Amino acid sequence: QVRLVESGGGSVQAGGSLRLSCAASGLTFRNYAMGWFRQAPGKEREFVGSISWSGASTDYTDSVKGRFTISRDNAKNWVNLQMNSTKPEDTAVYYCAADKPPWRGEYDYWGQGTQVTVSS
């Protein structure tokens, strides 16, 4: 079956960096666009960013533009979220998700999440 497993979460001081990884299995990874989402305590889950199946195109929510970068390796079936210049408001559980063709943003598969805590 499809599995998405996030790793790399933890605690960091504001201004620091953290890299999250998502390892995918059980699907033809290169066919899927991948997204990162987050959910802070008491808040709804929100879109962080996404990367196209080829890696040629990325999209980010305004609050992370210029600070976060998504990359992928279709040979190794992983997608990364590089978080730089972190802020306390980035504290959340981060999830990766897979969006199958025709990539309508209806993410079909989700990981279990990894906690990120940014302290001031």
PDB file of N, CA and C in Angstrom, residues 5-64:
ATOM      1  N   VAL A   5       6.153   8.768   4.684  1.00  0.00           N
ATOM      2  CA  VAL A   5       6.713   8.839   6.028  1.00  0.00           C
ATOM      3  C   VAL A   5       7.587  10.078   6.145  1.00  0.00           C
ATOM      4  N   GLU A   6       7.150  11.001   6.990  1.00  0.00           N
ATOM      5  CA  GLU A   6       7.904  12.230   7.214  1.00  0.00           C
ATOM      6  C   GLU A   6       8.955  12.009   8.295  1.00  0.00           C
ATOM      7  N   SER A   7      10.026  12.753   8.189  1.00  0.00           N
ATOM      8  CA  SER A   7      11.070  12.736   9.207  1.00  0.00           C
ATOM      9  C   SER A   7      11.756  14.095   9.230  1.00  0.00           C
ATOM     10  N   GLY A   8      12.564  14.307  10.254  1.00  0.00           N
ATOM     11  CA  GLY A   8      13.342  15.531  10.326  1.00  0.00           C
ATOM     12  C   GLY A   8      12.775  16.606  11.217  1.00  0.00           C
ATOM     13  N   GLY A   9      11.613  16.362  11.772  1.00  0.00           N
ATOM     14  CA  GLY A   9      11.037  17.357  12.664  1.00  0.00           C
ATOM     15  C   GLY A   9      11.829  17.462  13.951  1.00  0.00           C
ATOM     16  N   GLY A  10      11.541  18.510  14.699  1.00  0.00           N
ATOM     17  CA  GLY A  10      12.220  18.720  15.962  1.00  0.00           C
ATOM     18  C   GLY A  10      12.065  20.138  16.422  1.00  0.00           C
ATOM     19  N   SER A  11      12.968  20.544  17.283  1.00  0.00           N
ATOM     20  CA  SER A  11      12.920  21.886  17.840  1.00  0.00           C
ATOM     21  C   SER A  11      14.065  22.720  17.302  1.00  0.00           C
ATOM     22  N   VAL A  12      13.796  23.977  17.052  1.00  0.00           N
ATOM     23  CA  VAL A  12      14.803  24.898  16.532  1.00  0.00           C
ATOM     24  C   VAL A  12      14.499  26.281  17.075  1.00  0.00           C
ATOM     25  N   GLN A  13      15.530  27.075  17.250  1.00  0.00           N
ATOM     26  CA  GLN A  13      15.317  28.453  17.667  1.00  0.00           C
ATOM     27  C   GLN A  13      14.940  29.310  16.470  1.00  0.00           C
ATOM     28  N   ALA A  14      14.200  30.330  16.732  1.00  0.00           N
ATOM     29  CA  ALA A  14      13.792  31.234  15.663  1.00  0.00           C
ATOM     30  C   ALA A  14      15.019  31.727  14.911  1.00  0.00           C
ATOM     31  N   GLY A  15      14.878  31.732  13.595  1.00  0.00           N
ATOM     32  CA  GLY A  15      15.984  32.107  12.730  1.00  0.00           C
ATOM     33  C   GLY A  15      16.810  30.940  12.250  1.00  0.00           C
ATOM     34  N   GLY A  16      16.594  29.789  12.872  1.00  0.00           N
ATOM     35  CA  GLY A  16      17.336  28.598  12.498  1.00  0.00           C
ATOM     36  C   GLY A  16      16.720  27.858  11.331  1.00  0.00           C
ATOM     37  N   SER A  17      17.341  26.748  10.992  1.00  0.00           N
ATOM     38  CA  SER A  17      16.905  25.965   9.834  1.00  0.00           C
ATOM     39  C   SER A  17      16.584  24.536  10.245  1.00  0.00           C
ATOM     40  N   LEU A  18      15.722  23.949   9.445  1.00  0.00           N
ATOM     41  CA  LEU A  18      15.326  22.561   9.649  1.00  0.00           C
ATOM     42  C   LEU A  18      14.972  21.997   8.287  1.00  0.00           C
ATOM     43  N   ARG A  19      15.280  20.736   8.074  1.00  0.00           N
ATOM     44  CA  ARG A  19      14.902  20.104   6.811  1.00  0.00           C
ATOM     45  C   ARG A  19      14.036  18.894   7.094  1.00  0.00           C
ATOM     46  N   LEU A  20      12.854  18.921   6.529  1.00  0.00           N
ATOM     47  CA  LEU A  20      11.944  17.796   6.625  1.00  0.00           C
ATOM     48  C   LEU A  20      12.054  16.945   5.374  1.00  0.00           C
ATOM     49  N   SER A  21      11.940  15.640   5.554  1.00  0.00           N
ATOM     50  CA  SER A  21      11.949  14.726   4.425  1.00  0.00           C
ATOM     51  C   SER A  21      10.688  13.876   4.449  1.00  0.00           C
ATOM     52  N   CYS A  22      10.294  13.443   3.282  1.00  0.00           N
ATOM     53  CA  CYS A  22       9.131  12.568   3.149  1.00  0.00           C
ATOM     54  C   CYS A  22       9.521  11.447   2.195  1.00  0.00           C
ATOM     55  N   ALA A  23       9.537  10.237   2.702  1.00  0.00           N
ATOM     56  CA  ALA A  23       9.862   9.074   1.889  1.00  0.00           C
ATOM     57  C   ALA A  23       8.577   8.399   1.429  1.00  0.00           C
ATOM     58  N   ALA A  24       8.488   8.158   0.135  1.00  0.00           N
ATOM     59  CA  ALA A  24       7.276   7.577  -0.434  1.00  0.00           C
ATOM     60  C   ALA A  24       7.521   6.150  -0.906  1.00  0.00           C
ATOM     61  N   SER A  25       6.520   5.314  -0.741  1.00  0.00           N
ATOM     62  CA  SER A  25       6.584   3.946  -1.247  1.00  0.00           C
ATOM     63  C   SER A  25       5.180   3.484  -1.617  1.00  0.00           C
ATOM     64  N   GLY A  26       5.120   2.467  -2.478  1.00  0.00           N
ATOM     65  CA  GLY A  26       3.830   1.915  -2.857  1.00  0.00           C
ATOM     66  C   GLY A  26       3.104   2.681  -3.943  1.00  0.00           C
ATOM     67  N   LEU A  27       3.782   3.629  -4.565  1.00  0.00           N
ATOM     68  CA  LEU A  27       3.183   4.385  -5.672  1.00  0.00           C
ATOM     69  C   LEU A  27       4.275   4.742  -6.671  1.00  0.00           C
ATOM     70  N   THR A  28       3.838   5.078  -7.885  1.00  0.00           N
ATOM     71  CA  THR A  28       4.791   5.524  -8.911  1.00  0.00           C
ATOM     72  C   THR A  28       5.061   6.988  -8.635  1.00  0.00           C
ATOM     73  N   PHE A  29       6.060   7.215  -7.830  1.00  0.00           N
ATOM     74  CA  PHE A  29       6.293   8.531  -7.241  1.00  0.00           C
ATOM     75  C   PHE A  29       6.418   9.621  -8.292  1.00  0.00           C
ATOM     76  N   ARG A  30       7.086   9.323  -9.384  1.00  0.00           N
ATOM     77  CA  ARG A  30       7.348  10.368 -10.390  1.00  0.00           C
ATOM     78  C   ARG A  30       6.072  10.875 -11.047  1.00  0.00           C
ATOM     79  N   ASN A  31       4.974  10.163 -10.870  1.00  0.00           N
ATOM     80  CA  ASN A  31       3.707  10.588 -11.466  1.00  0.00           C
ATOM     81  C   ASN A  31       2.933  11.569 -10.581  1.00  0.00           C
ATOM     82  N   TYR A  32       3.360  11.720  -9.347  1.00  0.00           N
ATOM     83  CA  TYR A  32       2.597  12.480  -8.366  1.00  0.00           C
ATOM     84  C   TYR A  32       3.207  13.854  -8.101  1.00  0.00           C
ATOM     85  N   ALA A  33       2.359  14.867  -8.070  1.00  0.00           N
ATOM     86  CA  ALA A  33       2.760  16.119  -7.452  1.00  0.00           C
ATOM     87  C   ALA A  33       2.746  15.904  -5.940  1.00  0.00           C
ATOM     88  N   MET A  34       3.602  16.637  -5.244  1.00  0.00           N
ATOM     89  CA  MET A  34       3.713  16.461  -3.799  1.00  0.00           C
ATOM     90  C   MET A  34       3.485  17.794  -3.101  1.00  0.00           C
ATOM     91  N   GLY A  35       2.824  17.710  -1.975  1.00  0.00           N
ATOM     92  CA  GLY A  35       2.560  18.918  -1.214  1.00  0.00           C
ATOM     93  C   GLY A  35       2.984  18.767   0.228  1.00  0.00           C
ATOM     94  N   TRP A  36       3.227  19.920   0.841  1.00  0.00           N
ATOM     95  CA  TRP A  36       3.467  19.982   2.277  1.00  0.00           C
ATOM     96  C   TRP A  36       2.363  20.839   2.899  1.00  0.00           C
ATOM     97  N   PHE A  37       1.861  20.367   4.005  1.00  0.00           N
ATOM     98  CA  PHE A  37       0.824  21.064   4.754  1.00  0.00           C
ATOM     99  C   PHE A  37       1.253  21.130   6.221  1.00  0.00           C
ATOM    100  N   ARG A  38       0.602  21.982   6.981  1.00  0.00           N
ATOM    101  CA  ARG A  38       0.891  22.044   8.407  1.00  0.00           C
ATOM    102  C   ARG A  38      -0.377  22.362   9.183  1.00  0.00           C
ATOM    103  N   GLN A  39      -0.357  21.943  10.425  1.00  0.00           N
ATOM    104  CA  GLN A  39      -1.480  22.228  11.304  1.00  0.00           C
ATOM    105  C   GLN A  39      -0.947  22.587  12.680  1.00  0.00           C
ATOM    106  N   ALA A  40      -1.249  23.809  13.082  1.00  0.00           N
ATOM    107  CA  ALA A  40      -0.860  24.292  14.403  1.00  0.00           C
ATOM    108  C   ALA A  40      -1.980  23.985  15.388  1.00  0.00           C
ATOM    109  N   PRO A  41      -1.655  23.924  16.671  1.00  0.00           N
ATOM    110  CA  PRO A  41      -2.684  23.627  17.677  1.00  0.00           C
ATOM    111  C   PRO A  41      -3.848  24.607  17.608  1.00  0.00           C
ATOM    112  N   GLY A  42      -5.041  24.084  17.555  1.00  0.00           N
ATOM    113  CA  GLY A  42      -6.234  24.917  17.530  1.00  0.00           C
ATOM    114  C   GLY A  42      -6.525  25.568  16.199  1.00  0.00           C
ATOM    115  N   LYS A  43      -5.758  25.227  15.176  1.00  0.00           N
ATOM    116  CA  LYS A  43      -5.963  25.833  13.857  1.00  0.00           C
ATOM    117  C   LYS A  43      -6.229  24.763  12.823  1.00  0.00           C
ATOM    118  N   GLU A  44      -6.774  25.204  11.708  1.00  0.00           N
ATOM    119  CA  GLU A  44      -7.026  24.276  10.612  1.00  0.00           C
ATOM    120  C   GLU A  44      -5.726  23.971   9.876  1.00  0.00           C
ATOM    121  N   ARG A  45      -5.723  22.836   9.214  1.00  0.00           N
ATOM    122  CA  ARG A  45      -4.571  22.492   8.398  1.00  0.00           C
ATOM    123  C   ARG A  45      -4.453  23.486   7.240  1.00  0.00           C
ATOM    124  N   GLU A  46      -3.228  23.899   6.950  1.00  0.00           N
ATOM    125  CA  GLU A  46      -3.021  24.852   5.863  1.00  0.00           C
ATOM    126  C   GLU A  46      -1.956  24.357   4.897  1.00  0.00           C
ATOM    127  N   PHE A  47      -2.103  24.806   3.677  1.00  0.00           N
ATOM    128  CA  PHE A  47      -1.157  24.509   2.606  1.00  0.00           C
ATOM    129  C   PHE A  47       0.131  25.283   2.838  1.00  0.00           C
ATOM    130  N   VAL A  48       1.269  24.587   2.711  1.00  0.00           N
ATOM    131  CA  VAL A  48       2.565  25.238   2.828  1.00  0.00           C
ATOM    132  C   VAL A  48       3.184  25.434   1.453  1.00  0.00           C
ATOM    133  N   GLY A  49       3.211  24.372   0.678  1.00  0.00           N
ATOM    134  CA  GLY A  49       3.787  24.469  -0.652  1.00  0.00           C
ATOM    135  C   GLY A  49       3.638  23.157  -1.391  1.00  0.00           C
ATOM    136  N   SER A  50       3.969  23.189  -2.675  1.00  0.00           N
ATOM    137  CA  SER A  50       3.868  21.986  -3.488  1.00  0.00           C
ATOM    138  C   SER A  50       4.942  21.998  -4.557  1.00  0.00           C
ATOM    139  N   ILE A  51       5.152  20.818  -5.127  1.00  0.00           N
ATOM    140  CA  ILE A  51       6.121  20.679  -6.210  1.00  0.00           C
ATOM    141  C   ILE A  51       5.505  19.759  -7.258  1.00  0.00           C
ATOM    142  N   SER A  52       5.708  20.116  -8.519  1.00  0.00           N
ATOM    143  CA  SER A  52       5.131  19.325  -9.604  1.00  0.00           C
ATOM    144  C   SER A  52       5.808  17.968  -9.701  1.00  0.00           C
ATOM    145  N   TRP A  53       5.218  17.090 -10.506  1.00  0.00           N
ATOM    146  CA  TRP A  53       5.749  15.734 -10.629  1.00  0.00           C
ATOM    147  C   TRP A  53       7.193  15.729 -11.098  1.00  0.00           C
ATOM    148  N   SER A  54       7.562  16.684 -11.932  1.00  0.00           N
ATOM    149  CA  SER A  54       8.918  16.728 -12.478  1.00  0.00           C
ATOM    150  C   SER A  54       9.878  17.506 -11.592  1.00  0.00           C
ATOM    151  N   GLY A  55       9.328  18.292 -10.694  1.00  0.00           N
ATOM    152  CA  GLY A  55      10.164  19.169  -9.890  1.00  0.00           C
ATOM    153  C   GLY A  55      10.412  20.513 -10.537  1.00  0.00           C
ATOM    154  N   ALA A  56       9.874  20.716 -11.723  1.00  0.00           N
ATOM    155  CA  ALA A  56      10.149  21.949 -12.459  1.00  0.00           C
ATOM    156  C   ALA A  56       9.364  23.144 -11.910  1.00  0.00           C
ATOM    157  N   SER A  57       8.294  22.874 -11.207  1.00  0.00           N
ATOM    158  CA  SER A  57       7.422  23.948 -10.731  1.00  0.00           C
ATOM    159  C   SER A  57       7.134  23.793  -9.249  1.00  0.00           C
ATOM    160  N   THR A  58       7.209  24.890  -8.534  1.00  0.00           N
ATOM    161  CA  THR A  58       6.871  24.902  -7.118  1.00  0.00           C
ATOM    162  C   THR A  58       5.913  26.048  -6.821  1.00  0.00           C
ATOM    163  N   ASP A  59       5.219  25.911  -5.731  1.00  0.00           N
ATOM    164  CA  ASP A  59       4.267  26.928  -5.299  1.00  0.00           C
ATOM    165  C   ASP A  59       4.307  26.968  -3.781  1.00  0.00           C
ATOM    166  N   TYR A  60       4.192  28.187  -3.216  1.00  0.00           N
ATOM    167  CA  TYR A  60       4.285  28.342  -1.774  1.00  0.00           C
ATOM    168  C   TYR A  60       3.222  29.305  -1.275  1.00  0.00           C
ATOM    169  N   THR A  61       2.798  29.080  -0.068  1.00  0.00           N
ATOM    170  CA  THR A  61       1.939  30.061   0.549  1.00  0.00           C
ATOM    171  C   THR A  61       2.773  31.302   0.876  1.00  0.00           C
ATOM    172  N   ASP A  62       2.131  32.448   0.890  1.00  0.00           N
ATOM    173  CA  ASP A  62       2.869  33.703   1.024  1.00  0.00           C
ATOM    174  C   ASP A  62       3.742  33.763   2.275  1.00  0.00           C
ATOM    175  N   SER A  63       3.275  33.200   3.355  1.00  0.00           N
ATOM    176  CA  SER A  63       3.980  33.326   4.628  1.00  0.00           C
ATOM    177  C   SER A  63       5.326  32.602   4.658  1.00  0.00           C
ATOM    178  N   VAL A  64       5.571  31.711   3.711  1.00  0.00           N
ATOM    179  CA  VAL A  64       6.839  30.977   3.705  1.00  0.00           C
ATOM    180  C   VAL A  64       7.693  31.276   2.482  1.00  0.00           C
TER     181      VAL A  64
END
